[in-house]
Amino acid sequence: MTYLLHHLLEESARRFPGRIAVVDGEKTMDYAELHRRSSSLAAALVCDGMKPGERVGLLLEKSAEAIVALFAVLKGGGIYVPIDPQAPEQRVRHILQNCGIRRIFASAPMLGMFEKSLEAAERIVQVLPFEALEEVNAGDFVSAAPSDQHPAYILHTSGSTGVPKGVVISHRNALAFVEMAAPFFAITPQDRLAAHAPLHFDLSVFDLFVAIRAGACVVLVPEKLGAFPMNIARFIDEKKISVWNSVASLLSLLVERGRLERFEFADLRLVLFSGEPLPLKHLREIMTRFSQAEFYNIYGQTEANSSSCFKVENVPAGGLLPIGRAFPNFELFAMKEDGTLLSGPGAAGELYVSSSTVAQGYWGDAQRSAERFVPDPREHMRHAVAYRTGDLVCIDEGGNFIFQGRADHQVKCRGYRVHLGEVDHVLAQHPSVSEALTLAIPDEIFGNRLQSFACLAAGCRATTEELQEHCSRILPPYMVPETIGILETFPRTATGKIDRQSLLKAEARSQKPGVRSQELGVRS
């Protein structure tokens, strides 16, 4: 039998039927219940006409119901497409239309918020309450068994054209990571993993599927805790979390505002962080507070999942924390501009990932897929596909990769990947804006802050507040610029391009006391 992603649940339900699988606030579900209810819902979906390969939207807050729905889609042979509940209506509409979604799980509040967007879906399936699920008889239902090359889910990331890209992940892609990560990090049935990442974020793959594979407990972190670092610290302590996985900026917030000295964190044994560089001073402090835990700096992308790690045993006095080496059975390599392999210290190159975790491409976008998912350039591997990350790296004396920045204009902000060109594109759509440009300003906590500049068309007027409101109607919250400066004109290079470096230098000077905003050309 072909082994698929949802078979992880079937196997754990057989081995650990009475063990708690999911904790959602005061509600709990054991493995037998999660398996039974997701099978019942899968049977209902198939009876209702869902076909193998159908894309099914999940417009849900993270919850036990959402996990039931997710596994039901997989068992029924479908492809789940998680949609950010905080995304603007225009982004939701694009995902629905681009993926051809006819069927969507949405809670009543979400149905109300996205009523216009959901008109694009021919059929809407609202989440059934648990009581109703029990009334659906799964009978002799057997989960669908397509090839492991069939897509399991589609996650959307920022794109340079102003619309999100749908990354297509197959069962084989996801399982390659899960089957490696569970033993690598020694996840056991006794572990309690904090599921902090939303389902549309690729960190959720570890939180959910690695835990399910091991028969461990998935403890859902309430969305509302995100704004209160001390409540997150209390959650880790009181819920006896043993494995924590989050973006690095959240650890910085815990250090700055979590009042960690109030808690013991006696059960915490493993801390994984990723998404952006973690300031060494914050890492040093949190390793002191979580003294019994092992720390790993994880590197990865939605297009290839997590692909390398660096175990932090001693925080360096300065410099950059390595992103480490490839996970077992994965391959990372870097190519210099001249097309030769980066083999040692002293140079930089673009990082490639070559492994069975590499995604199938971008949904409905063959051109961009061909640009990033390329034949492995190494002579002995030309039959394989490699993902061009666009990340520049060097190699240290210990053979670890060191992240040095982006080859294009993508950055990490609050753990999310943001293509600055998408922000520019949206801002330029405002009828008063003739030209726009966004900069990433380094920030110790969030990785980067987004600072945009706009030139207005002749005879037009607009305030920074109006421009931010325009962006917030189209972009998710983490992509809306914190500030938008309105300029008379952009500085230019000799070739006529916008001089980003001049803007960055002027922005840095403007942060110093006594420097006037006129140096940037900002209208007062």
Coordinates of C-alpha atoms in Angstrom, one line a residue:
M1 CA 0.0 0.0 0.0
T2 CA 1.2 3.5 -0.8
Y3 CA 2.1 5.3 2.4
L4 CA 0.5 8.7 2.6
L5 CA 0.5 11.6 5.0
H6 CA -2.8 10.7 6.8
H7 CA -1.6 7.2 7.4
L8 CA 0.5 8.7 10.2
L9 CA -2.7 9.3 12.0
E10 CA -4.1 5.9 11.2
E11 CA -1.0 4.2 12.6
S12 CA -0.8 6.2 15.8
A13 CA -4.6 5.7 16.4
R14 CA -3.9 2.0 16.2
R15 CA -0.9 2.1 18.5
F16 CA -2.1 4.8 21.0
P17 CA -5.9 5.0 20.7
G18 CA -6.4 6.4 24.2
R19 CA -3.5 8.8 24.2
I20 CA -4.3 12.5 23.9
A21 CA -3.7 13.8 20.4
V22 CA -4.9 17.4 20.5
V23 CA -5.4 19.9 23.3
D24 CA -7.5 22.9 22.3
G25 CA -8.1 25.1 25.3
E26 CA -10.2 23.0 27.7
K27 CA -11.1 20.5 24.9
T28 CA -9.0 17.3 24.3
M29 CA -9.2 14.6 21.6
D30 CA -7.5 11.3 21.9
Y31 CA -6.0 9.5 18.8
A32 CA -9.0 7.2 18.4
E33 CA -11.4 10.1 18.4
L34 CA -9.4 12.2 15.9
H35 CA -9.1 9.2 13.6
R36 CA -12.8 8.3 13.9
R37 CA -14.1 11.9 13.4
S38 CA -11.9 12.7 10.5
S39 CA -12.9 9.4 8.8
S40 CA -16.5 10.2 9.3
L41 CA -16.1 13.7 7.8
A42 CA -14.0 12.2 4.9
A43 CA -16.8 9.7 4.2
A44 CA -19.3 12.6 4.2
L45 CA -17.1 14.6 1.8
V46 CA -16.7 11.7 -0.6
C47 CA -20.5 10.9 -0.5
D48 CA -21.1 14.6 -1.3
G49 CA -19.0 14.3 -4.5
M50 CA -15.5 15.3 -3.5
K51 CA -13.1 13.9 -6.1
P52 CA -9.4 12.8 -5.6
G53 CA -7.2 15.8 -6.2
E54 CA -9.9 18.4 -5.4
R55 CA -8.6 21.5 -3.7
V56 CA -10.5 22.2 -0.5
G57 CA -10.1 25.5 1.4
L58 CA -9.6 25.7 5.1
L59 CA -10.7 29.3 6.1
L60 CA -10.4 28.5 9.8
E61 CA -8.8 29.7 13.0
K62 CA -6.4 27.0 14.3
S63 CA -8.6 24.6 16.3
A64 CA -9.4 21.0 16.9
E65 CA -12.1 21.3 14.3
A66 CA -9.6 22.5 11.8
I67 CA -7.3 19.5 12.4
V68 CA -10.3 17.2 11.9
A69 CA -11.1 18.9 8.7
L70 CA -7.5 18.8 7.5
F71 CA -7.2 15.1 8.0
A72 CA -10.7 14.5 6.5
V73 CA -9.6 16.2 3.2
L74 CA -6.4 14.1 3.1
K75 CA -8.3 10.9 3.8
G76 CA -10.8 11.7 1.1
G77 CA -8.0 12.1 -1.5
G78 CA -8.2 15.9 -1.6
I79 CA -5.7 18.7 -1.3
Y80 CA -6.1 21.0 1.6
V81 CA -5.5 24.7 1.1
P82 CA -5.2 26.7 4.3
I83 CA -6.1 30.3 4.1
D84 CA -5.0 33.0 6.5
P85 CA -8.2 34.1 8.4
Q86 CA -6.6 37.6 8.8
A87 CA -5.9 37.9 5.1
P88 CA -7.6 40.7 3.2
E89 CA -10.7 39.8 1.1
Q90 CA -8.9 40.4 -2.2
R91 CA -6.1 37.9 -1.2
V92 CA -8.7 35.3 -0.2
R93 CA -10.5 35.8 -3.5
H94 CA -7.3 35.3 -5.4
I95 CA -6.5 32.0 -3.6
L96 CA -10.0 30.7 -4.2
Q97 CA -10.0 31.5 -7.9
N98 CA -6.3 30.5 -8.5
C99 CA -6.7 27.1 -6.9
G100 CA -10.2 26.4 -8.3
I101 CA -11.6 25.9 -4.9
R102 CA -15.2 24.8 -5.0
R103 CA -15.5 23.5 -1.5
I104 CA -14.4 25.3 1.7
F105 CA -14.5 24.8 5.4
A106 CA -15.3 28.0 7.1
S107 CA -16.6 28.9 10.5
A108 CA -19.7 31.1 10.8
P109 CA -17.6 34.3 11.6
M110 CA -15.4 33.7 8.6
L111 CA -18.4 33.2 6.4
G112 CA -19.6 36.6 7.5
M113 CA -16.3 38.3 7.0
F114 CA -15.5 36.9 3.6
E115 CA -19.1 36.7 2.2
K116 CA -18.1 38.4 -1.1
S117 CA -15.0 36.4 -1.6
L118 CA -16.8 33.1 -0.9
E119 CA -19.2 33.9 -3.7
A120 CA -16.4 32.7 -6.0
A121 CA -16.7 29.2 -4.6
E122 CA -19.5 27.1 -6.2
R123 CA -20.0 25.2 -3.0
I124 CA -19.4 26.1 0.6
V125 CA -19.1 23.4 3.2
Q126 CA -19.4 24.8 6.7
V127 CA -17.5 23.0 9.5
L128 CA -19.8 20.5 11.2
P129 CA -19.9 20.5 15.0
F130 CA -18.5 17.4 16.7
E131 CA -22.0 16.3 17.6
A132 CA -23.0 16.2 14.0
L133 CA -19.8 14.4 13.0
E134 CA -20.8 11.6 15.2
E135 CA -24.0 11.2 13.3
V136 CA -22.1 10.6 10.0
N137 CA -21.5 6.9 9.7
A138 CA -18.1 6.2 8.2
G139 CA -19.1 2.6 7.6
D140 CA -16.5 0.7 5.7
F141 CA -14.8 3.9 4.5
V142 CA -11.2 3.4 3.5
S143 CA -9.1 6.4 3.0
A144 CA -8.2 7.3 -0.6
A145 CA -4.8 6.0 -1.8
P146 CA -3.5 8.1 -4.7
S147 CA 0.2 8.0 -5.5
D148 CA 2.5 9.6 -2.9
Q149 CA 3.4 12.0 -5.7
H150 CA -0.1 13.5 -5.5
P151 CA -0.3 16.9 -3.8
A152 CA -1.3 16.9 -0.2
Y153 CA -1.5 20.6 0.4
I154 CA -0.8 24.1 -1.1
L155 CA 0.7 26.8 1.0
H156 CA 0.8 30.4 -0.3
T157 CA 3.8 32.7 0.0
S158 CA 4.6 36.3 -1.1
G159 CA 5.2 36.9 -4.8
S160 CA 7.0 39.6 -6.8
T161 CA 4.0 40.2 -9.1
G162 CA 1.7 41.4 -6.3
V163 CA -0.1 38.1 -5.9
P164 CA 0.7 35.1 -3.6
K165 CA 2.4 32.0 -5.0
G166 CA 0.8 28.6 -4.2
V167 CA 3.5 26.1 -3.3
V168 CA 2.4 22.5 -4.1
I169 CA 3.6 19.9 -1.6
S170 CA 3.1 16.2 -2.3
H171 CA 2.6 13.5 0.2
R172 CA 6.1 12.3 -0.6
N173 CA 7.6 15.8 0.0
A174 CA 6.0 16.2 3.4
L175 CA 6.7 12.6 4.5
A176 CA 10.4 12.9 3.6
F177 CA 10.7 15.7 6.2
V178 CA 8.4 14.2 8.8
E179 CA 10.1 10.8 8.7
M180 CA 13.5 12.5 9.1
A181 CA 12.5 15.0 11.8
A182 CA 10.7 12.8 14.3
P183 CA 13.7 10.5 15.0
F184 CA 16.3 13.3 14.5
F185 CA 14.7 15.3 17.3
A186 CA 13.8 12.2 19.3
I187 CA 10.1 13.0 19.4
T188 CA 8.3 10.5 21.6
P189 CA 4.7 9.8 22.7
Q190 CA 5.5 11.5 26.0
D191 CA 6.2 14.8 24.2
R192 CA 3.9 17.8 24.2
L193 CA 4.5 20.0 21.2
A194 CA 3.2 23.6 21.2
A195 CA 1.4 24.3 17.9
H196 CA 2.1 28.0 17.6
A197 CA 2.2 28.4 13.8
P198 CA -1.1 28.9 11.9
L199 CA -2.0 26.2 9.4
H200 CA -1.1 28.4 6.4
F201 CA 2.5 28.7 7.7
D202 CA 5.0 25.9 6.9
L203 CA 6.1 25.6 10.5
S204 CA 2.8 23.9 11.2
V205 CA 4.0 20.8 9.2
F206 CA 6.4 20.0 12.1
D207 CA 4.0 21.0 14.8
L208 CA 1.2 18.7 13.6
F209 CA 2.6 15.9 11.5
V210 CA 5.8 15.2 13.4
A211 CA 3.8 15.0 16.6
I212 CA 1.1 12.8 15.0
R213 CA 3.8 10.5 13.6
A214 CA 5.3 10.0 17.1
G215 CA 2.0 9.6 18.9
A216 CA 2.8 12.8 20.8
C217 CA 0.4 15.5 22.0
V218 CA -0.3 18.6 19.9
V219 CA -1.1 21.6 22.2
L220 CA -2.7 24.4 20.2
V221 CA -1.4 27.9 21.2
P222 CA -4.4 30.3 21.2
E223 CA -4.1 33.0 18.6
K224 CA -4.9 35.7 21.2
L225 CA -1.7 34.9 23.2
G226 CA 0.5 36.2 20.4
A227 CA 0.1 39.8 21.6
F228 CA 1.1 39.0 25.2
P229 CA 4.5 37.4 25.6
M230 CA 4.1 36.8 29.3
N231 CA 1.0 34.8 28.6
I232 CA 2.9 32.7 26.1
A233 CA 5.6 32.1 28.8
R234 CA 2.9 31.1 31.2
F235 CA 1.3 28.8 28.6
I236 CA 4.7 27.0 28.0
D237 CA 5.1 26.5 31.8
E238 CA 1.5 25.5 32.7
K239 CA 0.8 23.3 29.7
K240 CA 4.1 21.4 30.3
I241 CA 5.3 22.0 26.8
S242 CA 8.4 19.9 26.0
V243 CA 9.0 21.0 22.4
W244 CA 8.7 24.6 21.2
N245 CA 8.9 25.6 17.5
S246 CA 8.5 29.2 16.4
V247 CA 10.0 32.1 14.5
A248 CA 13.0 33.7 16.1
S249 CA 11.3 37.0 16.7
L250 CA 8.9 35.4 19.2
L251 CA 11.8 34.3 21.3
S252 CA 13.1 37.9 21.2
L253 CA 9.7 39.1 22.5
L254 CA 9.7 36.5 25.3
V255 CA 13.1 37.8 26.4
E256 CA 12.1 41.4 26.2
R257 CA 8.6 41.2 27.6
G258 CA 7.9 37.7 28.8
R259 CA 9.1 38.0 32.4
L260 CA 10.7 34.6 32.1
E261 CA 12.1 34.7 35.6
R262 CA 8.6 34.1 37.0
F263 CA 8.4 30.6 35.5
E264 CA 10.3 27.3 35.8
F265 CA 9.8 25.7 32.3
A266 CA 10.6 22.3 33.9
D267 CA 9.3 20.2 31.0
L268 CA 10.8 22.1 28.1
R269 CA 13.6 20.0 26.5
L270 CA 13.8 21.3 22.9
V271 CA 13.6 24.8 21.3
L272 CA 13.5 25.2 17.6
F273 CA 13.7 28.7 16.0
S274 CA 13.7 29.8 12.4
G275 CA 12.5 32.5 10.0
E276 CA 15.0 35.3 10.7
P277 CA 18.3 35.8 12.6
L278 CA 17.9 35.8 16.4
P279 CA 20.0 38.5 18.1
L280 CA 22.8 36.8 20.0
K281 CA 22.0 38.7 23.2
H282 CA 18.5 37.4 23.1
L283 CA 19.6 33.9 22.4
R284 CA 22.1 34.0 25.3
E285 CA 19.4 35.2 27.7
I286 CA 16.7 32.7 26.6
M287 CA 19.2 29.8 26.8
T288 CA 19.9 30.9 30.4
R289 CA 16.1 30.9 31.2
F290 CA 15.4 27.6 29.3
S291 CA 18.6 26.1 30.8
Q292 CA 17.6 22.4 30.4
A293 CA 16.5 22.7 26.7
E294 CA 18.5 22.0 23.6
F295 CA 18.4 24.8 21.0
Y296 CA 18.5 24.5 17.2
N297 CA 18.6 27.2 14.6
I298 CA 16.5 25.9 11.7
Y299 CA 16.8 27.0 8.1
G300 CA 14.2 26.3 5.4
Q301 CA 11.7 27.5 2.9
T302 CA 8.1 26.7 2.1
E303 CA 9.3 25.3 -1.2
A304 CA 11.6 22.7 0.4
N305 CA 10.5 22.6 4.1
S306 CA 13.2 22.8 6.7
S307 CA 16.5 21.7 5.2
S308 CA 19.3 22.4 7.6
C309 CA 19.9 23.1 11.3
F310 CA 22.6 24.3 13.7
K311 CA 22.7 23.0 17.3
V312 CA 23.5 25.9 19.5
E313 CA 25.8 24.7 22.3
N314 CA 27.7 27.9 22.9
V315 CA 26.5 31.3 21.8
P316 CA 29.3 33.1 19.9
A317 CA 30.5 36.4 21.2
G318 CA 29.8 38.1 17.9
G319 CA 29.1 37.6 14.2
L320 CA 26.3 35.5 12.7
L321 CA 24.8 32.3 14.0
P322 CA 25.2 29.6 11.4
I323 CA 22.2 27.9 9.7
G324 CA 24.3 24.7 9.9
R325 CA 24.4 21.7 7.7
A326 CA 21.8 19.7 5.8
F327 CA 19.6 17.3 7.7
P328 CA 20.2 13.6 7.1
N329 CA 19.4 12.5 3.6
F330 CA 19.1 16.1 2.4
E331 CA 21.5 18.0 0.3
L332 CA 22.5 21.7 0.3
F333 CA 25.0 23.2 -2.0
A334 CA 25.9 26.7 -3.1
M335 CA 26.9 28.0 -6.6
K336 CA 29.1 31.0 -7.1
E337 CA 28.4 33.5 -9.9
D338 CA 30.8 31.8 -12.2
G339 CA 28.9 28.5 -11.9
T340 CA 31.4 26.7 -9.7
L341 CA 30.5 25.0 -6.4
L342 CA 31.2 26.8 -3.2
S343 CA 33.5 24.4 -1.3
G344 CA 35.0 26.3 1.5
P345 CA 35.5 29.6 3.4
G346 CA 36.3 32.8 1.6
A347 CA 33.5 33.3 -1.0
A348 CA 29.7 33.4 -1.2
G349 CA 27.1 31.7 -3.4
E350 CA 23.4 31.1 -3.9
L351 CA 22.1 28.2 -1.9
Y352 CA 20.3 25.3 -3.6
V353 CA 18.3 22.5 -1.9
S354 CA 18.2 19.0 -3.5
S355 CA 16.1 16.4 -1.7
S356 CA 12.8 14.6 -1.9
T357 CA 11.2 17.5 0.2
V358 CA 11.5 19.9 -2.8
A359 CA 8.0 20.9 -3.8
Q360 CA 6.4 20.2 -7.2
G361 CA 6.3 23.9 -8.1
Y362 CA 3.9 26.8 -8.0
W363 CA 0.2 26.1 -8.6
G364 CA -0.8 27.2 -12.1
D365 CA 2.5 29.1 -12.7
A366 CA 4.8 27.1 -15.0
Q367 CA 7.0 30.0 -15.7
R368 CA 7.9 30.8 -12.1
S369 CA 8.2 27.1 -11.3
A370 CA 10.8 26.7 -14.1
E371 CA 12.8 29.7 -12.7
R372 CA 13.1 28.2 -9.2
F373 CA 12.7 24.4 -9.6
V374 CA 15.6 23.7 -11.9
P375 CA 17.7 20.7 -13.0
D376 CA 20.4 20.1 -10.4
P377 CA 23.4 21.9 -11.9
R378 CA 25.9 19.4 -10.6
E379 CA 27.1 17.1 -13.3
H380 CA 26.4 13.9 -11.4
M381 CA 22.9 15.0 -10.4
R382 CA 21.4 16.3 -13.6
H383 CA 18.5 13.9 -13.3
A384 CA 17.3 15.5 -10.1
V385 CA 15.4 18.8 -9.4
A386 CA 16.9 21.4 -7.1
Y387 CA 15.3 24.5 -5.6
R388 CA 17.1 27.8 -6.1
T389 CA 16.5 29.5 -2.8
G390 CA 17.7 33.0 -3.7
D391 CA 19.6 33.0 -0.4
L392 CA 23.3 34.0 -0.4
V393 CA 25.6 32.0 1.9
C394 CA 29.2 31.4 2.8
I395 CA 30.9 28.5 4.6
D396 CA 32.7 28.8 7.9
E397 CA 35.7 27.0 9.1
G398 CA 33.6 24.2 10.6
G399 CA 31.8 23.5 7.3
N400 CA 28.5 25.3 8.4
F401 CA 26.6 27.5 6.1
I402 CA 26.2 31.2 7.1
F403 CA 23.2 33.1 5.7
Q404 CA 24.3 36.5 4.2
G405 CA 21.2 37.9 2.7
R406 CA 19.0 37.6 -0.3
A407 CA 20.0 37.6 -4.0
D408 CA 16.8 39.4 -4.8
H409 CA 14.5 41.6 -2.7
Q410 CA 12.9 39.0 -0.5
V411 CA 13.2 39.4 3.3
K412 CA 11.9 37.8 6.4
C413 CA 9.6 39.9 8.6
R414 CA 8.0 38.5 11.7
G415 CA 9.0 35.1 10.5
Y416 CA 7.1 35.4 7.1
R417 CA 8.9 35.7 3.8
V418 CA 8.0 39.0 2.2
H419 CA 8.8 40.0 -1.4
L420 CA 9.3 43.7 -1.3
G421 CA 8.2 44.0 -4.9
E422 CA 4.7 42.8 -3.9
V423 CA 4.4 45.6 -1.4
D424 CA 5.7 48.0 -4.0
H425 CA 3.2 46.7 -6.6
V426 CA 0.2 47.1 -4.2
L427 CA 1.2 50.6 -3.1
A428 CA 1.6 51.7 -6.7
Q429 CA -2.0 50.6 -7.4
H430 CA -3.3 53.5 -5.3
P431 CA -4.6 56.0 -7.8
S432 CA -2.5 58.9 -6.4
V433 CA 0.8 57.0 -6.4
S434 CA 3.0 57.2 -9.4
E435 CA 6.0 55.2 -8.0
A436 CA 6.7 53.2 -4.8
L437 CA 9.6 51.4 -3.2
T438 CA 9.8 49.4 0.1
L439 CA 12.9 49.0 2.2
A440 CA 13.6 46.4 4.9
I441 CA 15.0 48.1 8.0
P442 CA 16.8 45.6 10.3
D443 CA 15.1 45.1 13.6
E444 CA 16.4 43.0 16.5
I445 CA 13.0 41.6 17.4
F446 CA 11.1 41.2 14.1
G447 CA 14.0 40.6 11.8
N448 CA 13.0 43.5 9.6
R449 CA 10.6 46.4 9.6
L450 CA 9.0 47.5 6.4
Q451 CA 9.5 51.2 5.4
S452 CA 7.8 52.3 2.1
F453 CA 8.2 55.5 0.1
A454 CA 5.8 56.8 -2.5
C455 CA 5.9 59.5 -5.1
L456 CA 2.5 61.0 -5.9
A457 CA 1.2 61.6 -9.4
A458 CA 1.0 65.3 -10.6
G459 CA -1.9 67.1 -9.0
C460 CA -2.7 64.2 -6.6
R461 CA -2.8 64.2 -2.8
A462 CA -2.7 61.4 -0.3
T463 CA -1.8 61.0 3.3
T464 CA 0.4 58.2 4.8
E465 CA -2.7 57.0 6.7
E466 CA -4.7 56.7 3.4
L467 CA -1.9 54.7 1.8
Q468 CA -1.5 52.4 4.8
E469 CA -5.3 51.8 4.7
H470 CA -5.1 51.0 1.0
C471 CA -2.3 48.4 1.7
S472 CA -4.2 46.8 4.6
R473 CA -7.2 46.1 2.3
I474 CA -4.9 44.0 0.0
L475 CA -2.0 42.7 2.0
P476 CA -1.9 40.6 5.2
P477 CA -1.0 42.5 8.3
Y478 CA 2.7 41.4 8.4
M479 CA 3.2 43.0 4.9
V480 CA 1.7 46.4 5.6
P481 CA 4.5 49.0 5.9
E482 CA 4.9 50.4 9.4
T483 CA 5.5 53.9 7.8
I484 CA 5.1 55.3 4.4
G485 CA 7.1 58.4 3.4
I486 CA 5.8 60.6 0.6
L487 CA 8.6 61.9 -1.5
E488 CA 8.9 64.6 -4.2
T489 CA 11.2 62.3 -6.2
F490 CA 13.3 59.2 -5.7
P491 CA 17.1 59.4 -5.8
R492 CA 18.5 57.7 -8.9
T493 CA 21.6 55.8 -9.9
A494 CA 23.6 56.6 -13.0
T495 CA 21.5 54.1 -14.9
G496 CA 18.2 55.7 -13.8
K497 CA 17.2 53.1 -11.3
I498 CA 16.0 54.0 -7.8
D499 CA 19.0 54.3 -5.6
R500 CA 18.1 52.0 -2.7
Q501 CA 21.4 52.5 -1.0
S502 CA 20.9 56.3 -0.8
L503 CA 17.4 55.8 0.6
L504 CA 18.8 53.3 3.2
K505 CA 21.6 55.7 4.3
A506 CA 19.2 58.7 4.5
E507 CA 16.7 56.6 6.5
A508 CA 19.5 55.6 8.9
R509 CA 20.5 59.2 9.3
S510 CA 16.9 60.3 9.9
Q511 CA 16.7 58.0 12.9
K512 CA 19.5 60.0 14.6
P513 CA 18.6 63.0 16.8
G514 CA 18.7 66.3 15.1
V515 CA 18.3 65.0 11.5
R516 CA 15.5 66.6 9.6
S517 CA 13.0 64.6 7.5
Q518 CA 13.9 66.9 4.6
E519 CA 17.1 65.0 4.0
L520 CA 14.9 62.2 2.7
G521 CA 12.8 64.6 0.7
V522 CA 9.8 63.7 2.7
R523 CA 6.9 66.2 2.4
S524 CA 6.1 67.9 5.7

